[in-house]
Coordinates of C-alpha atoms and ligand atoms in Angstrom, one line a residue:
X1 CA 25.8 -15.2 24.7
X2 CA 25.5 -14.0 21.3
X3 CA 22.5 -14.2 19.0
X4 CA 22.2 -13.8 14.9
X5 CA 19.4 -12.6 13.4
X6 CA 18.9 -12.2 9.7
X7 CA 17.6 -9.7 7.6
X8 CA 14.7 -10.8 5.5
X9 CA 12.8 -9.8 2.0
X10 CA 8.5 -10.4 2.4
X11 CA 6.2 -11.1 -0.7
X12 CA 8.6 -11.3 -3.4
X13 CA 6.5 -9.5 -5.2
X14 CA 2.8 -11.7 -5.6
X15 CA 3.6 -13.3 -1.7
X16 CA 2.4 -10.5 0.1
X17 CA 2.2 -10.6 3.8
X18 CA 2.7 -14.8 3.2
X19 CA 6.4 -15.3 1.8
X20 CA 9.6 -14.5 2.7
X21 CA 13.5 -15.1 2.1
X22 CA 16.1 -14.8 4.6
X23 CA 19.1 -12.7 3.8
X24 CA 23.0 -12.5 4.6
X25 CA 22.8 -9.2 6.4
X26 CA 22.5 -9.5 10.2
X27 CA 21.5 -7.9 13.6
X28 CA 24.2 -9.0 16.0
X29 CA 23.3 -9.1 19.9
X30 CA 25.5 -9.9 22.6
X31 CA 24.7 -10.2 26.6
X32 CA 27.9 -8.5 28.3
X33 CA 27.3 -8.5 31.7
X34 CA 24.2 -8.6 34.8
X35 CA 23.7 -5.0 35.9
X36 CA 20.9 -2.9 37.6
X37 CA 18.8 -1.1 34.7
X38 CA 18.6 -2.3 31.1
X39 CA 20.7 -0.9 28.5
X40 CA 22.0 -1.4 24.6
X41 CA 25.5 -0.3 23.7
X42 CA 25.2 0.6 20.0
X43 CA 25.6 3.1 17.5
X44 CA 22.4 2.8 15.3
X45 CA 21.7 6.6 15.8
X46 CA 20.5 8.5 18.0
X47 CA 16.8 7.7 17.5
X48 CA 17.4 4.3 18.6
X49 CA 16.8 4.0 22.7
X50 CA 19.4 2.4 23.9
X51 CA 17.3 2.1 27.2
X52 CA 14.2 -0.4 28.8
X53 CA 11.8 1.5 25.8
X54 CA 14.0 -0.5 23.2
X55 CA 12.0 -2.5 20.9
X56 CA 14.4 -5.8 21.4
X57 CA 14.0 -4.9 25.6
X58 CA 10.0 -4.6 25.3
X59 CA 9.9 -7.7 23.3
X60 CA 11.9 -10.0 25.7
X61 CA 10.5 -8.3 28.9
X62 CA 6.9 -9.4 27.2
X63 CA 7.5 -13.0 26.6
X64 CA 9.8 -13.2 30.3
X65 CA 8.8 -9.9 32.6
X66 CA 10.8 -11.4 35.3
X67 CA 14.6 -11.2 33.0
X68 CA 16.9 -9.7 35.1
X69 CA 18.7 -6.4 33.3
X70 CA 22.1 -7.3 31.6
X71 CA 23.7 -4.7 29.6
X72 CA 23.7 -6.1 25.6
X73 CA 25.6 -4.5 22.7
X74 CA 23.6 -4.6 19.5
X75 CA 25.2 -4.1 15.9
X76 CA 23.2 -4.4 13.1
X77 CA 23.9 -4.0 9.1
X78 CA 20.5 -4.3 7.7
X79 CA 19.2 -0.8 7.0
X80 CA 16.1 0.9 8.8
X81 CA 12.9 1.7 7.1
X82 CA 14.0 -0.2 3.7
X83 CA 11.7 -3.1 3.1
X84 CA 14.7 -5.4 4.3
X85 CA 12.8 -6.7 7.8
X86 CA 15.1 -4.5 10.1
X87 CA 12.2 -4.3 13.2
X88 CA 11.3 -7.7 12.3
X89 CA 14.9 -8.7 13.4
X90 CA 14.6 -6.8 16.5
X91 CA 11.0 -8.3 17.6
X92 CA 12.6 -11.7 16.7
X93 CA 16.1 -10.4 18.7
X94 CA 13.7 -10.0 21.4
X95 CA 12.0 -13.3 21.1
X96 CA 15.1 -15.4 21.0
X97 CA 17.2 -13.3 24.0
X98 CA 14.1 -14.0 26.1
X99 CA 14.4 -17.4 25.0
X100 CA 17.8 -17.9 25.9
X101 CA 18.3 -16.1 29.5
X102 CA 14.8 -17.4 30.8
X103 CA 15.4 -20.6 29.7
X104 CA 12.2 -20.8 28.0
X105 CA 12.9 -23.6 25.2
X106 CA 10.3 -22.0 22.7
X107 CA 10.5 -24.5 19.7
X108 CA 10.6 -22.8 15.9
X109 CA 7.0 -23.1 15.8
X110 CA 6.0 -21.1 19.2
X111 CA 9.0 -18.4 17.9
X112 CA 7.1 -17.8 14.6
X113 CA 4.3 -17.8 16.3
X114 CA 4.9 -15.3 18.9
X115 CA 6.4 -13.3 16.5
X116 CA 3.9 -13.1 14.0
X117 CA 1.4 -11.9 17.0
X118 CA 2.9 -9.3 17.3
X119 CA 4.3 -8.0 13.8
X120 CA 0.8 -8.8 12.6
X121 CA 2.2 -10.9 9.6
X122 CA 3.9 -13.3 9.2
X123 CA 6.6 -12.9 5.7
X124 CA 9.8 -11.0 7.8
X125 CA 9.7 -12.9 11.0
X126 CA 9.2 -16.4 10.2
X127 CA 12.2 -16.4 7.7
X128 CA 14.5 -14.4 10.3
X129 CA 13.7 -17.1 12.7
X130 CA 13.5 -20.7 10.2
X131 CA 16.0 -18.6 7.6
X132 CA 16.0 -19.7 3.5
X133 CA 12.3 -19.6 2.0
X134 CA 9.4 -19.9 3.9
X135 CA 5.3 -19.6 3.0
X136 CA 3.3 -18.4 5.9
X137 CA -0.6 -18.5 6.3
X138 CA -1.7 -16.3 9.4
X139 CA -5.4 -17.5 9.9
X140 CA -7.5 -18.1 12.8
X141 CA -4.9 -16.8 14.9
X142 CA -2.8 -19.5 14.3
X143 CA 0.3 -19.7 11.7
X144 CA 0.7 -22.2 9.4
X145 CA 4.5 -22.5 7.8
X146 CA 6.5 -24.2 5.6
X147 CA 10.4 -23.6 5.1
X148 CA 11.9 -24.9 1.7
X149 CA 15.2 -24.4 -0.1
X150 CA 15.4 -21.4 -2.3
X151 CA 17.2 -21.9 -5.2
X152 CA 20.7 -20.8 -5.9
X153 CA 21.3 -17.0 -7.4
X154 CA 22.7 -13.7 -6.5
X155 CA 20.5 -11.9 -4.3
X156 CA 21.0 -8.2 -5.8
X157 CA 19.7 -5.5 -3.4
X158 CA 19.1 -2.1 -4.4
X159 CA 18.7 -0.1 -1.8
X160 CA 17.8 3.8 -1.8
X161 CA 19.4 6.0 0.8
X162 CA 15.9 7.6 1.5
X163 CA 13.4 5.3 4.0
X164 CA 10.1 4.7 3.2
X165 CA 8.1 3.7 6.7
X166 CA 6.0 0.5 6.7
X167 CA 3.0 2.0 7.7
X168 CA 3.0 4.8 4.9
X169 CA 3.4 2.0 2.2
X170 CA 0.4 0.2 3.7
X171 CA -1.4 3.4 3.6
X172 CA -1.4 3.2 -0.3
X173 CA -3.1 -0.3 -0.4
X174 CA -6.9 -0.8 -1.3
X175 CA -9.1 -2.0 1.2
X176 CA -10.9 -4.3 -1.2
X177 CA -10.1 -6.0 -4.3
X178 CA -12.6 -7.5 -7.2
X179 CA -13.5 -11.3 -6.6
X180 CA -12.1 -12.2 -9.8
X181 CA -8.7 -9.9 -9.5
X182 CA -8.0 -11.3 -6.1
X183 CA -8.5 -15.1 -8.2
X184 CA -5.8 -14.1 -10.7
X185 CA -3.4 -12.5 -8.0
X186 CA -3.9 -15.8 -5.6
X187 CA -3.1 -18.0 -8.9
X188 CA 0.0 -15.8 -9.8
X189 CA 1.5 -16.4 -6.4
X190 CA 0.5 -20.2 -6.7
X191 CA 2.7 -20.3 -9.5
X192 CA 5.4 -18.6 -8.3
X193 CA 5.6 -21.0 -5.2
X194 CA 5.2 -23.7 -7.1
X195 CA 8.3 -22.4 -9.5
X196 CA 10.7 -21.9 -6.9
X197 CA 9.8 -25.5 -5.1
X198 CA 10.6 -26.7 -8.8
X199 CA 14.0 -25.0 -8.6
X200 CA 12.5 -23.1 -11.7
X201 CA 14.1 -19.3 -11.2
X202 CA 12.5 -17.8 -14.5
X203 CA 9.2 -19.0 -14.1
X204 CA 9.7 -18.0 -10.5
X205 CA 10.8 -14.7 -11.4
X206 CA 8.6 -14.3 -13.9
X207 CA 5.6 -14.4 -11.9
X208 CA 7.2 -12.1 -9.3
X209 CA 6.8 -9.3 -11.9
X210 CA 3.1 -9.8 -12.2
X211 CA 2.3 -9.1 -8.7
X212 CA -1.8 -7.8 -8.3
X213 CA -1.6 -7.5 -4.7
X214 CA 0.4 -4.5 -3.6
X215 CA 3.2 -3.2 -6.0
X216 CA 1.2 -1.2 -8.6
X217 CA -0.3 1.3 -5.6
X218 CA 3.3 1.8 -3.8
X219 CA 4.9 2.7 -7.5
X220 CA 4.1 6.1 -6.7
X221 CA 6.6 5.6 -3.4
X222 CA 9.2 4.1 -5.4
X223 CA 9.0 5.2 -8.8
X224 CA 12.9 3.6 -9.8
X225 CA 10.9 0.2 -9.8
X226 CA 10.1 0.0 -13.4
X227 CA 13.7 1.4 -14.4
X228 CA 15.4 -1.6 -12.5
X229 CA 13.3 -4.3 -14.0
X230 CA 13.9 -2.9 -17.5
X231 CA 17.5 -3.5 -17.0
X232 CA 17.2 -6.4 -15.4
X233 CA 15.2 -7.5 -18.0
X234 CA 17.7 -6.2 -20.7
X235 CA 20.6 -8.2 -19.0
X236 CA 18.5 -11.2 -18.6
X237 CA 17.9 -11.4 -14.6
X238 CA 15.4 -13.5 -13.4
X239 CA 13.1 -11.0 -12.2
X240 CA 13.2 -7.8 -9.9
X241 CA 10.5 -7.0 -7.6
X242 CA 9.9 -4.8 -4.6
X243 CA 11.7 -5.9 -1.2
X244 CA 8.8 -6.2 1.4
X245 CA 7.0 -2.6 1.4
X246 CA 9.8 -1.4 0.0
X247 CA 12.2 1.2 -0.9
X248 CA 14.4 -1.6 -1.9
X249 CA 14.2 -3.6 -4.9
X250 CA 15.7 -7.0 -4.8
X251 CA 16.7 -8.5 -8.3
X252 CA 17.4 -12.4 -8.6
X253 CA 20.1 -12.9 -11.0
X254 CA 22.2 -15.9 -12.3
X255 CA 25.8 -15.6 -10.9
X256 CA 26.9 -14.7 -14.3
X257 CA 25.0 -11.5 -15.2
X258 CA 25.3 -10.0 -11.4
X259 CA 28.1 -7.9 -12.4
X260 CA 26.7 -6.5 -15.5
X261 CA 23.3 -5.7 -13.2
X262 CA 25.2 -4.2 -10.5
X263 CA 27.3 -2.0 -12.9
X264 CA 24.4 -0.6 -14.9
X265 CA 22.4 -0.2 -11.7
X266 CA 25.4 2.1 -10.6
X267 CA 24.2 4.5 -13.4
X268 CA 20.8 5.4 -11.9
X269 CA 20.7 8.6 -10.9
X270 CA 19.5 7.9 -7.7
X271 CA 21.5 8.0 -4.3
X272 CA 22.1 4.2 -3.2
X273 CA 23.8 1.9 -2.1
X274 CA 23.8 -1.9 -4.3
X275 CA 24.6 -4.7 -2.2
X276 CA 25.1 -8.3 -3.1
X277 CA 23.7 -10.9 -0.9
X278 CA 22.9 -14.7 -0.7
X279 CA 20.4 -16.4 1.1
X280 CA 20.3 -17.0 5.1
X281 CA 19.7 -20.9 5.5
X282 CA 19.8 -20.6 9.3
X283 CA 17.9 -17.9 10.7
X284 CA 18.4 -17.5 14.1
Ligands
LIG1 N1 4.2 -7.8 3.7 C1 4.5 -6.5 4.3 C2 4.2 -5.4 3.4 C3 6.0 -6.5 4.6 O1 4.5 -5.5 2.2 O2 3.6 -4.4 3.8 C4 6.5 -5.3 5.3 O3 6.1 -5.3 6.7

């Protein structure tokens, strides 16, 4: 049995904590064989357990504590601690392998649900799970979702070599925000939405560089943000904005300009690695 989870970019700039994209970089898990203990052939690092303490294993064994051990390689290229949903993938890697060998038949919903629970929001794992676009409330306990097509464009990630930890990224955020700023950041993100449902990538784009909610207090965490969306600017990209709490920036760019932007990104004089993805219609 083999399972395919994608990697995933939250907010997309004024979306925070409520949209998502899914992306064509994957964690791969495979069930090789019954055995007595847990354990996850892989070569992530040594940091990763490869034991029952697992993130994927704790996930599954809380959904289904009765699964029997089986001994599961896991292979993964979306990069840790970069903004691009890689322990969203493994809580939703959890999810679906405790779907699968308890014969549970969760529907999408109850995944996205379950998942959210425990991630606490709902913009990585409800995309990794529906894949393409999806807009997410969390309220009440209860998730409300809707998947739509994202429009065609390159999906250019820039992502820097150094990690930058969810919870320090959070850290930065205010823990209030003025009536009438929160107003102007809600109707930003309206617009965006509303953009991309429209198939209208500039707008779109544009209003994912006037974020209110949470990019201006992490600059100071990624301080190559501002270079990358003068150049896309320059070259005429739809819009660059930080990949979920970051380090990554993800730029949206018509087919025809990606090479210019991933050449002139190559000039930064930071150490990184500039991949070119699409977007995930699956998800898992
Ligand atoms: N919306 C989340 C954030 C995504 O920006 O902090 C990362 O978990």
């Amino acid at each position: 049995m083999k399972i395919r989870i994608p990697a995933t970019s939250a907010n997309l700039g004024p979306g925070f904590d409520s949209c998502g994209i899914a992306l064509s970089q994957y964690l791969n898990i495979e069930v090789l064989e019954s055995a007595q203990e847990w354990q996850i052939k892989h070569s992530l690092g040594a940091d990763i357990p490869s034991d029952e303490t697992n993130l994927l294993i704790q996930t599954a064994l809380k959904i289904a504590p009765d699964l029997a051990p089986k001994v599961l390689r896991m292979t993964s290229d979306i990069p840790l601690a970069r903004g691009l949903g890689s322990s969203s993938s493994v809580i939703v890697g959890g999810i679906e392998l405790a779907n699968r060998l308890g014969n549970l038949n969760l529907s999408q919903k109850e995944k996205v649900q379950i998942a959210t629970e425990i991630e606490g929001h709902p913009d990585n794992v409800a995309p990794a799970i529906c894949g393409d676009f999806v807009v997410a409330s969390y309220v009440d306990d209860e998730v409300y979702s809707v998947k739509h097509h994202f429009p065609l464009c390159d999906v250019i990630a820039y992502i820097p070599d150094d990690q930058l930890l969810t919870s320090e990224s959070r850290s930065v955020l205010p823990t209030s925000m003025p009536y009438k700023e929160a107003v102007k950041a809600s109707s930003i993100a309206n617009v965006m939405i509303a953009a991309i449902l429209n198939g209208n990538l500039p707008l779109a784009g544009l209003m994912m560089e006037k974020d209110r909610w949470h990019e201006a207090y992490r600059k100071k965490l990624v301080p190559h943000l501002d270079h990358i969306r003068s150049i896309s600017r320059n070259i005429g990209a739809y819009g660059a904005f930080l990949s979920g709490a970051g380090p990554t920036v993800l730029i949206l760019s018509p087919e025809e300009k990606t090479d210019q932007m991933v050449q002139e990104l190559g000039k930064l004089p930071i150490s990184a690695s500039i991949n070119v993805l699409s977007i995930d219609q699956e998800g898992i």
